PDB file of C-alpha atoms in Angstrom:
ATOM      1  CA  MET A 289     -26.667 -84.385 -55.335  1.00  0.00           C
ATOM      2  CA  GLN A 290     -25.181 -81.505 -53.388  1.00  0.00           C
ATOM      3  CA  LYS A 291     -24.439 -78.181 -54.982  1.00  0.00           C
ATOM      4  CA  THR A 292     -20.844 -77.078 -55.381  1.00  0.00           C
ATOM      5  CA  VAL A 293     -19.574 -74.047 -53.517  1.00  0.00           C
ATOM      6  CA  ASN A 294     -17.374 -71.525 -55.303  1.00  0.00           C
ATOM      7  CA  ILE A 295     -16.112 -68.598 -53.195  1.00  0.00           C
ATOM      8  CA  LEU A 296     -13.737 -66.244 -55.039  1.00  0.00           C
ATOM      9  CA  ASN A 297     -11.126 -63.717 -53.974  1.00  0.00           C
ATOM     10  CA  LYS A 298     -11.936 -61.041 -56.563  1.00  0.00           C
ATOM     11  CA  ARG A 299      -9.245 -58.586 -55.428  1.00  0.00           C
ATOM     12  CA  ALA A 300      -6.409 -61.087 -55.892  1.00  0.00           C
ATOM     13  CA  LYS A 301      -6.227 -60.878 -59.686  1.00  0.00           C
ATOM     14  CA  PHE A 302      -6.436 -57.087 -59.528  1.00  0.00           C
ATOM     15  CA  ASP A 303      -3.837 -56.565 -56.786  1.00  0.00           C
ATOM     16  CA  TYR A 304      -1.379 -59.341 -57.694  1.00  0.00           C
ATOM     17  CA  GLU A 305       0.397 -60.783 -60.700  1.00  0.00           C
ATOM     18  CA  ILE A 306      -0.135 -64.557 -60.522  1.00  0.00           C
ATOM     19  CA  LEU A 307       3.003 -66.631 -61.118  1.00  0.00           C
ATOM     20  CA  ASP A 308       2.108 -70.192 -60.034  1.00  0.00           C
ATOM     21  CA  LYS A 309      -1.162 -71.916 -59.048  1.00  0.00           C
ATOM     22  CA  TYR A 310      -1.751 -74.878 -56.720  1.00  0.00           C
ATOM     23  CA  THR A 311      -4.799 -76.695 -55.361  1.00  0.00           C
ATOM     24  CA  ALA A 312      -4.617 -77.551 -51.663  1.00  0.00           C
ATOM     25  CA  GLY A 313      -6.851 -79.387 -49.234  1.00  0.00           C
ATOM     26  CA  ILE A 314      -7.827 -77.781 -45.925  1.00  0.00           C
ATOM     27  CA  VAL A 315      -7.919 -79.302 -42.444  1.00  0.00           C
ATOM     28  CA  LEU A 316     -11.391 -78.419 -41.112  1.00  0.00           C
ATOM     29  CA  THR A 317     -13.687 -79.397 -38.262  1.00  0.00           C
ATOM     30  CA  GLY A 318     -17.261 -80.582 -38.765  1.00  0.00           C
ATOM     31  CA  THR A 319     -18.946 -77.236 -38.199  1.00  0.00           C
ATOM     32  CA  GLU A 320     -16.480 -75.454 -40.511  1.00  0.00           C
ATOM     33  CA  ILE A 321     -17.243 -77.669 -43.504  1.00  0.00           C
ATOM     34  CA  LYS A 322     -20.982 -77.330 -42.848  1.00  0.00           C
ATOM     35  CA  SER A 323     -20.678 -73.528 -42.934  1.00  0.00           C
ATOM     36  CA  ILE A 324     -18.621 -73.682 -46.145  1.00  0.00           C
ATOM     37  CA  ARG A 325     -21.238 -75.898 -47.799  1.00  0.00           C
ATOM     38  CA  LEU A 326     -23.810 -73.234 -46.911  1.00  0.00           C
ATOM     39  CA  GLY A 327     -21.568 -70.616 -48.588  1.00  0.00           C
ATOM     40  CA  LYS A 328     -20.834 -68.718 -45.355  1.00  0.00           C
ATOM     41  CA  ALA A 329     -17.116 -68.111 -45.903  1.00  0.00           C
ATOM     42  CA  SER A 330     -14.826 -65.344 -47.147  1.00  0.00           C
ATOM     43  CA  ILE A 331     -11.186 -65.386 -48.281  1.00  0.00           C
ATOM     44  CA  ALA A 332     -11.031 -61.744 -49.370  1.00  0.00           C
ATOM     45  CA  GLU A 333      -8.356 -60.548 -46.932  1.00  0.00           C
ATOM     46  CA  SER A 334      -6.554 -63.825 -46.330  1.00  0.00           C
ATOM     47  CA  PHE A 335      -2.993 -64.883 -47.079  1.00  0.00           C
ATOM     48  CA  CYS A 336      -0.775 -67.920 -46.486  1.00  0.00           C
ATOM     49  CA  GLU A 337       2.297 -68.349 -44.277  1.00  0.00           C
ATOM     50  CA  PHE A 338       4.713 -71.115 -43.372  1.00  0.00           C
ATOM     51  CA  HIS A 339       5.086 -72.243 -39.732  1.00  0.00           C
ATOM     52  CA  ASP A 340       7.567 -75.068 -39.048  1.00  0.00           C
ATOM     53  CA  GLY A 341       7.476 -76.290 -42.648  1.00  0.00           C
ATOM     54  CA  GLU A 342       3.664 -76.386 -42.807  1.00  0.00           C
ATOM     55  CA  LEU A 343       1.476 -74.001 -44.788  1.00  0.00           C
ATOM     56  CA  PHE A 344      -1.402 -72.193 -43.047  1.00  0.00           C
ATOM     57  CA  VAL A 345      -4.072 -69.879 -44.409  1.00  0.00           C
ATOM     58  CA  ILE A 346      -4.466 -66.870 -42.140  1.00  0.00           C
ATOM     59  CA  ASN A 347      -7.296 -64.360 -41.802  1.00  0.00           C
ATOM     60  CA  SER A 348      -9.879 -66.455 -43.643  1.00  0.00           C
ATOM     61  CA  HIS A 349     -13.381 -66.030 -42.266  1.00  0.00           C
ATOM     62  CA  ILE A 350     -15.759 -68.982 -41.911  1.00  0.00           C
ATOM     63  CA  GLU A 351     -18.941 -68.019 -40.065  1.00  0.00           C
ATOM     64  CA  GLU A 352     -19.977 -70.055 -37.059  1.00  0.00           C
ATOM     65  CA  TYR A 353     -22.421 -72.821 -37.914  1.00  0.00           C
ATOM     66  CA  LEU A 354     -25.946 -71.722 -37.046  1.00  0.00           C
ATOM     67  CA  TYR A 355     -26.962 -75.068 -35.526  1.00  0.00           C
ATOM     68  CA  GLY A 356     -23.632 -75.704 -33.798  1.00  0.00           C
ATOM     69  CA  THR A 357     -23.493 -76.200 -30.046  1.00  0.00           C
ATOM     70  CA  HIS A 358     -20.565 -75.593 -27.728  1.00  0.00           C
ATOM     71  CA  TYR A 359     -18.470 -77.579 -30.240  1.00  0.00           C
ATOM     72  CA  ASN A 360     -18.670 -74.691 -32.719  1.00  0.00           C
ATOM     73  CA  HIS A 361     -15.456 -73.282 -34.236  1.00  0.00           C
ATOM     74  CA  LYS A 362     -13.898 -69.799 -34.117  1.00  0.00           C
ATOM     75  CA  ALA A 363     -14.747 -67.652 -37.130  1.00  0.00           C
ATOM     76  CA  LYS A 364     -11.174 -66.459 -37.806  1.00  0.00           C
ATOM     77  CA  SER A 365      -8.421 -68.943 -37.088  1.00  0.00           C
ATOM     78  CA  GLU A 366      -5.383 -70.412 -38.837  1.00  0.00           C
ATOM     79  CA  ARG A 367      -6.234 -73.423 -40.973  1.00  0.00           C
ATOM     80  CA  LYS A 368      -3.636 -75.895 -42.192  1.00  0.00           C
ATOM     81  CA  LEU A 369      -3.313 -76.521 -45.929  1.00  0.00           C
ATOM     82  CA  LEU A 370      -2.487 -79.935 -47.349  1.00  0.00           C
ATOM     83  CA  LEU A 371       0.023 -80.157 -50.200  1.00  0.00           C
ATOM     84  CA  ASN A 372       2.683 -82.614 -51.329  1.00  0.00           C
ATOM     85  CA  LYS A 373       6.142 -82.300 -49.752  1.00  0.00           C
ATOM     86  CA  ARG A 374       7.638 -81.326 -53.090  1.00  0.00           C
ATOM     87  CA  GLU A 375       5.084 -78.544 -53.575  1.00  0.00           C
ATOM     88  CA  LEU A 376       5.583 -77.294 -50.014  1.00  0.00           C
ATOM     89  CA  LYS A 377       9.366 -77.118 -50.434  1.00  0.00           C
ATOM     90  CA  LYS A 378       9.056 -75.305 -53.761  1.00  0.00           C
ATOM     91  CA  LEU A 379       6.542 -72.798 -52.361  1.00  0.00           C
ATOM     92  CA  ASP A 380       8.643 -72.207 -49.229  1.00  0.00           C
ATOM     93  CA  LYS A 381      11.757 -71.556 -51.309  1.00  0.00           C
ATOM     94  CA  ASP A 382       9.928 -69.296 -53.773  1.00  0.00           C
ATOM     95  CA  SER A 383       8.045 -67.297 -51.138  1.00  0.00           C
ATOM     96  CA  ASP A 384      11.350 -66.336 -49.462  1.00  0.00           C
ATOM     97  CA  ASN A 385      12.119 -64.119 -52.470  1.00  0.00           C
ATOM     98  CA  LYS A 386      11.447 -60.454 -51.913  1.00  0.00           C
ATOM     99  CA  GLY A 387       8.039 -59.255 -53.069  1.00  0.00           C
ATOM    100  CA  LEU A 388       6.425 -62.692 -53.454  1.00  0.00           C
ATOM    101  CA  THR A 389       3.486 -63.888 -51.374  1.00  0.00           C
ATOM    102  CA  ILE A 390       1.018 -66.762 -51.341  1.00  0.00           C
ATOM    103  CA  VAL A 391      -2.623 -65.718 -51.772  1.00  0.00           C
ATOM    104  CA  PRO A 392      -5.801 -67.856 -51.877  1.00  0.00           C
ATOM    105  CA  LEU A 393      -7.788 -67.391 -55.073  1.00  0.00           C
ATOM    106  CA  ARG A 394     -10.812 -69.673 -54.730  1.00  0.00           C
ATOM    107  CA  LEU A 395     -12.470 -71.817 -52.064  1.00  0.00           C
ATOM    108  CA  PHE A 396     -14.592 -74.612 -53.509  1.00  0.00           C
ATOM    109  CA  THR A 397     -15.970 -78.067 -52.846  1.00  0.00           C
ATOM    110  CA  ASN A 398     -15.141 -80.888 -55.221  1.00  0.00           C
ATOM    111  CA  GLU A 399     -17.436 -83.664 -56.456  1.00  0.00           C
ATOM    112  CA  LYS A 400     -16.792 -85.695 -53.272  1.00  0.00           C
ATOM    113  CA  GLY A 401     -17.882 -82.758 -51.101  1.00  0.00           C
ATOM    114  CA  LEU A 402     -14.374 -81.976 -49.804  1.00  0.00           C
ATOM    115  CA  ALA A 403     -13.279 -78.363 -49.391  1.00  0.00           C
ATOM    116  CA  LYS A 404     -10.307 -77.309 -51.512  1.00  0.00           C
ATOM    117  CA  LEU A 405      -8.442 -74.016 -51.830  1.00  0.00           C
ATOM    118  CA  ASP A 406      -6.771 -72.699 -54.976  1.00  0.00           C
ATOM    119  CA  ILE A 407      -3.662 -70.787 -53.916  1.00  0.00           C
ATOM    120  CA  ALA A 408      -1.182 -68.856 -56.007  1.00  0.00           C
ATOM    121  CA  LEU A 409       2.341 -67.549 -55.688  1.00  0.00           C
ATOM    122  CA  CYS A 410       1.958 -63.848 -56.508  1.00  0.00           C
ATOM    123  CA  ARG A 411       3.869 -60.620 -56.908  1.00  0.00           C
ATOM    124  CA  GLY A 412       2.178 -57.359 -55.948  1.00  0.00           C
ATOM    125  CA  LYS A 413       1.237 -54.985 -58.742  1.00  0.00           C
ATOM    126  CA  LYS A 414       2.131 -51.311 -58.861  1.00  0.00           C
ATOM    127  CA  ASN A 415      -0.511 -48.633 -59.504  1.00  0.00           C
ATOM    128  CA  TYR A 416       0.388 -48.313 -63.177  1.00  0.00           C
ATOM    129  CA  ASP A 417       0.000 -52.075 -63.618  1.00  0.00           C
ATOM    130  CA  LYS A 418      -3.504 -51.836 -62.140  1.00  0.00           C
ATOM    131  CA  ARG A 419      -4.390 -49.042 -64.576  1.00  0.00           C
ATOM    132  CA  GLU A 420      -3.226 -51.228 -67.462  1.00  0.00           C
ATOM    133  CA  SER A 421      -5.384 -54.089 -66.171  1.00  0.00           C
ATOM    134  CA  LEU A 422      -8.425 -51.821 -66.034  1.00  0.00           C
ATOM    135  CA  LYS A 423      -7.700 -50.563 -69.555  1.00  0.00           C
ATOM    136  CA  GLU A 424      -7.459 -54.151 -70.853  1.00  0.00           C
ATOM    137  CA  GLN A 425     -10.764 -55.052 -69.180  1.00  0.00           C
ATOM    138  CA  ASP A 426     -12.478 -52.033 -70.744  1.00  0.00           C
ATOM    139  CA  THR A 427     -11.200 -52.803 -74.243  1.00  0.00           C
ATOM    140  CA  LYS A 428     -12.188 -56.472 -73.892  1.00  0.00           C
ATOM    141  CA  ARG A 429     -15.682 -55.435 -72.760  1.00  0.00           C
ATOM    142  CA  ASP A 430     -16.012 -53.023 -75.729  1.00  0.00           C
ATOM    143  CA  ILE A 431     -14.893 -55.705 -78.201  1.00  0.00           C
ATOM    144  CA  ASP A 432     -17.401 -58.175 -76.735  1.00  0.00           C
ATOM    145  CA  ARG A 433     -20.196 -55.611 -77.119  1.00  0.00           C
ATOM    146  CA  ILE A 434     -19.264 -55.003 -80.744  1.00  0.00           C
ATOM    147  CA  LYS A 435     -19.137 -58.754 -81.479  1.00  0.00           C
ATOM    148  CA  LYS A 436     -22.515 -59.238 -79.826  1.00  0.00           C
ATOM    149  CA  SER A 437     -24.161 -56.587 -82.016  1.00  0.00           C
ATOM    150  CA  PHE A 438     -23.124 -58.374 -85.220  1.00  0.00           C
TER     151      PHE A 438
END
């Protein structure tokens, strides 16, 4: 049994207010999926854009496969995302609104070993929203400590 990979974008929940979530497949080559299964990927600074009605994840980093030959992939390249037509149309229409963007939240492999990407339609937070988020995290942490002591 192979282990599951779970690569998170930790800054996304802090920098953005999440409105809608989707799970999308990714079009990958052989060396890309091998690197992902080894956990050699990062989606920290990536985002999604539409080109000709298709959704692509941009600026995601998948390291070159160590044992790859001249067939190895480029570390940073656009990768196509696979969604239903209905979901693509809805996302395209919603992302045209001012201030909304599509951000990847999590890169993981499912039980079949296929790579999937959780994406979300997000709105950027202001600085005061971020301070409120930090305050909520601190109070939640304090409450958990108090509960643990009892």
